[in-house]
Amino acid sequence: MGRGRIFPSALFRKEMLIQNLIGGIQAGSLYALVALGLIIIFKATSVLNFAYGEMVMMGAYFSLVFYSFFRLPLPWVFLFALLSGIILGLLLERVICQPLQRASPMTVVIATVAMMGILKSLARLIWGPGYYALPIFTVTPFQFFSLSLSGNTLYTILISVSFMGLFYLFFVFTKIGKGMRATSENPIAASLMGVRIPRVFFLTWAIAGALAALTGLLIAPLTGVFPDMGNISVKGFAAGVLGGFGSVPGGILGGFFLGVAESLAGSYISTAFKDVIAFLLLVAVLIFRPTGLFGKQG
Amino acid sequence: MKRTLVWVTFLSLLLLPATGQSEVGVTANEIRIGFYAPMTGFASYFGPSLRNGLMMAVDEVNNAGGIHDRKLKVIIEDDACDATKAVAAAKKLIVRDKVFMIFGGPCAHSVISGCNLADEEKIPLYVVSSAEELVKNYHKYCFIIGMTTWNQSRLMVDFAINELKAKRIGIVYQTGAYGQPGGEGFITRMKKYGMEPVATVVHKIGDTDYTAQVLKLKEANPDMVLVFSYTKEGAMIIRQAWEKGLKAKWVMSTTGNIPSVIDLATKEAVAGRYYAINLTSDIIEGPKLKPFLEIYTKKFPADAARPDFPNDRDTMAYIAGKMIIEALKRCGKDLTRDKFISTLENMGEFKSDIFPPARFRPNDHDGMKTTYWVMYDENGKRRFIDKLYEWNEPFSGSAGPGETAETIKAKEEEYYQTLKKK
């Protein structure tokens, strides 16, 4: 009798935990993508790109234009959004990185802050301050055992994890990827070994642009498209710091960690303290392991 | 002696125009009205709505010859939804532009600062906003239209229980000046029915993942969820709840009454289960608002082409403009600020084809206490519920002269205690 009563409740708790983990992984995969974009620019060029959130926002607007205005099929929307992201990345490299090559890091950071405002205002000017929906994935839920899942959740996780895998393979196995890693470790030595540094910078911004567009495209079906959606970069920064800002795998794991921590804290402690708890964890990590969870000590 | 006479004559000449001058901001052929709202920044979708609605009313009266041979001139300022900028804008309008009155809204902190300044400077301020802080403390010079969060939250609970027969109510609200009073209002009002929410969850503006909130709600198994959040956040919660298998009905505040809710929340999630407060006498795409929509589209084609324009805020600003114009007309040729305030307070119900009756009273500067509702039917089509819901309790959320937020709260609590005893 007692067991019969407890069992459904316990099952629901288990289901609740798994649902929470899936929700956290979905949010975390987006944080991880943002962290990845921030880290690869930082590692290659030592620029902390404050305009990255706005690059994500522009990626969402590009997707909106191709999906709702040109009414292209989804694979083409992906392709053109990524291409537009690459072009935007290259444009920013020409506007920020190249002219300020010899400027102090602080000057470059201020330039990215200025670019943040410019991109946001540009979006408001072109598309207005309102919200646009971008329903590119199905939301009809389906049952998987006792779990209720949707296409939105699955596609977001699958696509972002696949792209992270692709980037990993690119950095580890391709000649260009190895050159980029070498530049981030020691630009002078890399240059002496024949790596063309300006080309690496150029490529880095292009890849970051593509990543930003992909992130924008994946966030847009969840939040809609609007000029302030770049604020997600705050979570991306947090994820990057949590994992160790110099480490790509660290940034990715930091993203997932943050997403899951938020979700669990919201469900099991209080929804009011969801963010507080996640950022308390961040502070704790910084106190006890200042290089981040996966950063190199010293 | 001769020198003294010259001085007296000179000074008299200097004073002559002053003695014959009328109220500040009023000349022989013009009445200057200041305007501030967020025209830039994160809330910049509010500003054009308020400006367009007001300008429609102003252009109508100016094209018809003005008010007592005076044309209305509107001077527009941007507050960027920031209290400091709002005060700076209002001061500029008062000191430099010497306006007769100010029209503004809707951001809570901006209008609260504006109302404090209006009382100091003794200048009428008419705002379109839902900030209940404005009416919780009495402001002689401040008038509000736009259904305060106080009224909305209480009418939402009444609607859910009396009309939709809700038995297990969950509540969702966002933190901050908009959602917090709304959420607390739900809990207070539910006391009238001897009920408590089965689950209460909160979120922040800009959140993207609502898994925690939805699972908490789902665990409590509500048949109805009341939402006091901004449009995007509210719609996202509803969609994520649908994705996670929560099949409750939803009632949302005024922010939920825009056609694009269905795009953000998706048709599947809202069809047959979604209701929101509708401030006008029809939905914006309905037949009663067709003439308004036609003029609006002609006059502001760029804004009308944007998603969710025009909306409740455009119509509210239009009606507010018409109400101001009516009061100015009734003041007669000798217009003063005090006369204008007294006229607004005593002009009775202001009726129009597109808006429920609005009314200010000497002890109540909250002009709007009635509402309609909108819903999505089983096919995902927006439908207007043609029944006016009025506030008919022996108290309201507005402070009259000598009253404070505490006295209002005590009155409400006392009323619920009396009901409980009965």
Coordinates of C-alpha atoms in Angstrom, one line a residue, chain B residues 159-322:
Chain B
F159 CA -12.0 35.8 -14.6
A160 CA -10.2 32.5 -14.1
I161 CA -12.4 31.5 -11.2
N162 CA -15.8 32.9 -12.1
E163 CA -15.8 32.5 -15.9
L164 CA -13.3 29.7 -16.6
K165 CA -14.2 27.8 -13.4
A166 CA -10.5 27.3 -12.4
K167 CA -10.1 25.0 -9.4
R168 CA -6.3 24.6 -9.2
I169 CA -4.4 27.8 -10.1
G170 CA -0.7 28.0 -10.7
I171 CA 1.0 31.4 -11.0
V172 CA 3.9 32.7 -13.0
Y173 CA 5.4 36.2 -12.8
Q174 CA 8.6 37.9 -13.7
T175 CA 10.7 39.7 -11.2
G176 CA 10.8 43.5 -11.2
A177 CA 8.4 46.5 -11.3
Y178 CA 6.0 45.0 -13.8
G179 CA 5.6 41.4 -12.7
Q180 CA 6.2 41.4 -9.0
P181 CA 3.1 43.5 -8.0
G182 CA 1.1 41.4 -10.5
G183 CA 2.1 38.1 -8.9
E184 CA 1.5 39.4 -5.4
G185 CA -1.8 40.7 -6.6
F186 CA -2.9 37.2 -7.7
I187 CA -2.1 35.7 -4.2
T188 CA -3.9 38.6 -2.4
R189 CA -7.0 38.3 -4.6
M190 CA -7.2 34.5 -4.4
K191 CA -7.8 35.0 -0.6
K192 CA -11.3 36.3 -1.6
Y193 CA -12.1 32.8 -2.8
G194 CA -10.3 31.1 0.0
M195 CA -7.7 29.8 -2.4
E196 CA -4.0 29.6 -2.6
P197 CA -1.9 29.0 -5.7
V198 CA -0.9 25.3 -6.2
A199 CA 2.5 26.5 -7.5
T200 CA 4.2 29.9 -7.7
V201 CA 7.1 30.3 -10.0
V202 CA 9.1 33.4 -11.0
H203 CA 11.5 34.2 -13.8
K204 CA 13.7 37.0 -15.0
I205 CA 13.3 39.2 -18.1
G206 CA 15.4 37.7 -20.9
D207 CA 15.4 34.1 -19.6
T208 CA 15.5 31.5 -22.4
D209 CA 15.1 28.2 -20.5
Y210 CA 12.0 27.7 -18.4
T211 CA 12.4 24.0 -17.7
A212 CA 12.6 24.5 -13.9
Q213 CA 9.5 26.7 -13.8
V214 CA 7.5 24.4 -16.1
L215 CA 8.4 21.2 -14.2
K216 CA 7.4 22.8 -10.9
L217 CA 4.1 23.8 -12.4
K218 CA 3.6 20.4 -13.9
E219 CA 4.2 18.7 -10.6
A220 CA 1.5 20.7 -9.0
N221 CA -1.0 19.8 -11.8
P222 CA -2.9 23.1 -12.2
D223 CA -5.9 23.4 -14.4
M224 CA -5.2 27.1 -14.9
V225 CA -2.0 29.2 -14.9
L226 CA -2.0 33.0 -14.5
V227 CA 0.9 34.8 -16.1
F228 CA 2.2 38.3 -15.3
S229 CA 5.2 38.6 -17.6
Y230 CA 6.3 40.4 -20.7
T231 CA 5.0 39.1 -24.1
K232 CA 8.1 37.2 -25.2
E233 CA 8.8 35.6 -21.8
G234 CA 5.1 34.7 -21.3
A235 CA 4.8 33.2 -24.7
M236 CA 8.0 31.1 -24.3
I237 CA 6.8 29.7 -21.0
I238 CA 3.5 28.6 -22.6
R239 CA 5.3 27.0 -25.5
Q240 CA 7.9 25.2 -23.3
A241 CA 5.0 24.0 -21.0
W242 CA 3.3 22.6 -24.0
E243 CA 6.5 20.9 -25.1
K244 CA 6.8 19.3 -21.7
G245 CA 3.3 18.1 -21.6
L246 CA 1.6 20.6 -19.2
K247 CA -2.0 20.9 -20.5
A248 CA -3.5 23.7 -18.4
K249 CA -5.3 26.8 -19.6
W250 CA -3.5 30.2 -19.5
V251 CA -4.6 33.6 -18.6
M252 CA -2.2 36.4 -19.4
S253 CA -2.0 40.2 -18.6
T254 CA -2.3 43.0 -21.2
T255 CA 1.1 42.1 -22.6
G256 CA -0.4 38.8 -23.8
N257 CA -2.8 40.6 -26.1
I258 CA -0.8 40.9 -29.3
P259 CA -1.4 38.8 -32.4
S260 CA 2.2 37.6 -32.5
V261 CA 1.8 35.7 -29.2
I262 CA 0.6 32.7 -31.3
D263 CA 3.8 32.8 -33.4
L264 CA 6.1 32.8 -30.3
A265 CA 4.0 30.4 -28.2
T266 CA 2.9 28.4 -31.3
K267 CA -0.7 27.6 -32.4
E268 CA -0.6 24.1 -30.8
A269 CA 0.2 25.5 -27.4
V270 CA -2.5 28.2 -27.3
A271 CA -5.4 26.8 -29.3
G272 CA -8.5 26.6 -27.1
R273 CA -6.5 27.3 -23.9
Y274 CA -5.3 30.9 -23.9
Y275 CA -6.9 34.1 -22.7
A276 CA -5.6 37.6 -22.2
I277 CA -6.8 41.0 -21.1
N278 CA -8.1 43.1 -24.1
L279 CA -8.3 46.8 -23.3
T280 CA -10.2 48.0 -26.4
S281 CA -13.8 47.3 -27.3
D282 CA -12.7 44.9 -30.0
I283 CA -9.5 43.1 -31.0
I284 CA -7.2 45.3 -33.0
E285 CA -8.0 43.4 -36.2
G286 CA -11.8 43.4 -35.4
P287 CA -14.5 45.4 -37.2
K288 CA -14.9 48.1 -34.5
L289 CA -11.3 49.1 -34.8
K290 CA -11.2 49.0 -38.6
P291 CA -11.7 52.7 -39.1
F292 CA -8.9 53.4 -36.5
L293 CA -6.6 50.9 -38.3
E294 CA -7.2 52.4 -41.7
I295 CA -6.3 55.9 -40.6
Y296 CA -3.3 54.6 -38.6
T297 CA -2.0 52.6 -41.6
K298 CA -2.3 55.6 -43.9
K299 CA -0.7 58.0 -41.4
F300 CA 2.1 55.7 -40.2
P301 CA 2.8 53.2 -42.9
A302 CA 6.3 52.2 -41.8
D303 CA 5.1 51.5 -38.2
A304 CA 2.0 49.7 -39.3
A305 CA 4.1 47.3 -41.4
R306 CA 6.0 46.2 -38.2
P307 CA 4.8 43.1 -36.3
D308 CA 2.2 43.9 -33.6
F309 CA 1.7 47.5 -34.7
P310 CA -0.7 49.1 -33.9
N311 CA -1.6 47.6 -30.5
D312 CA -3.4 48.4 -27.2
R313 CA -0.8 51.1 -26.5
D314 CA -1.6 53.0 -29.7
T315 CA -5.3 52.9 -29.1
M316 CA -4.8 53.9 -25.4
A317 CA -2.7 56.9 -26.4
Y318 CA -5.3 57.9 -29.0
I319 CA -8.1 57.7 -26.4
A320 CA -5.9 59.5 -23.9
G321 CA -5.3 62.2 -26.5
K322 CA -9.1 62.5 -27.1

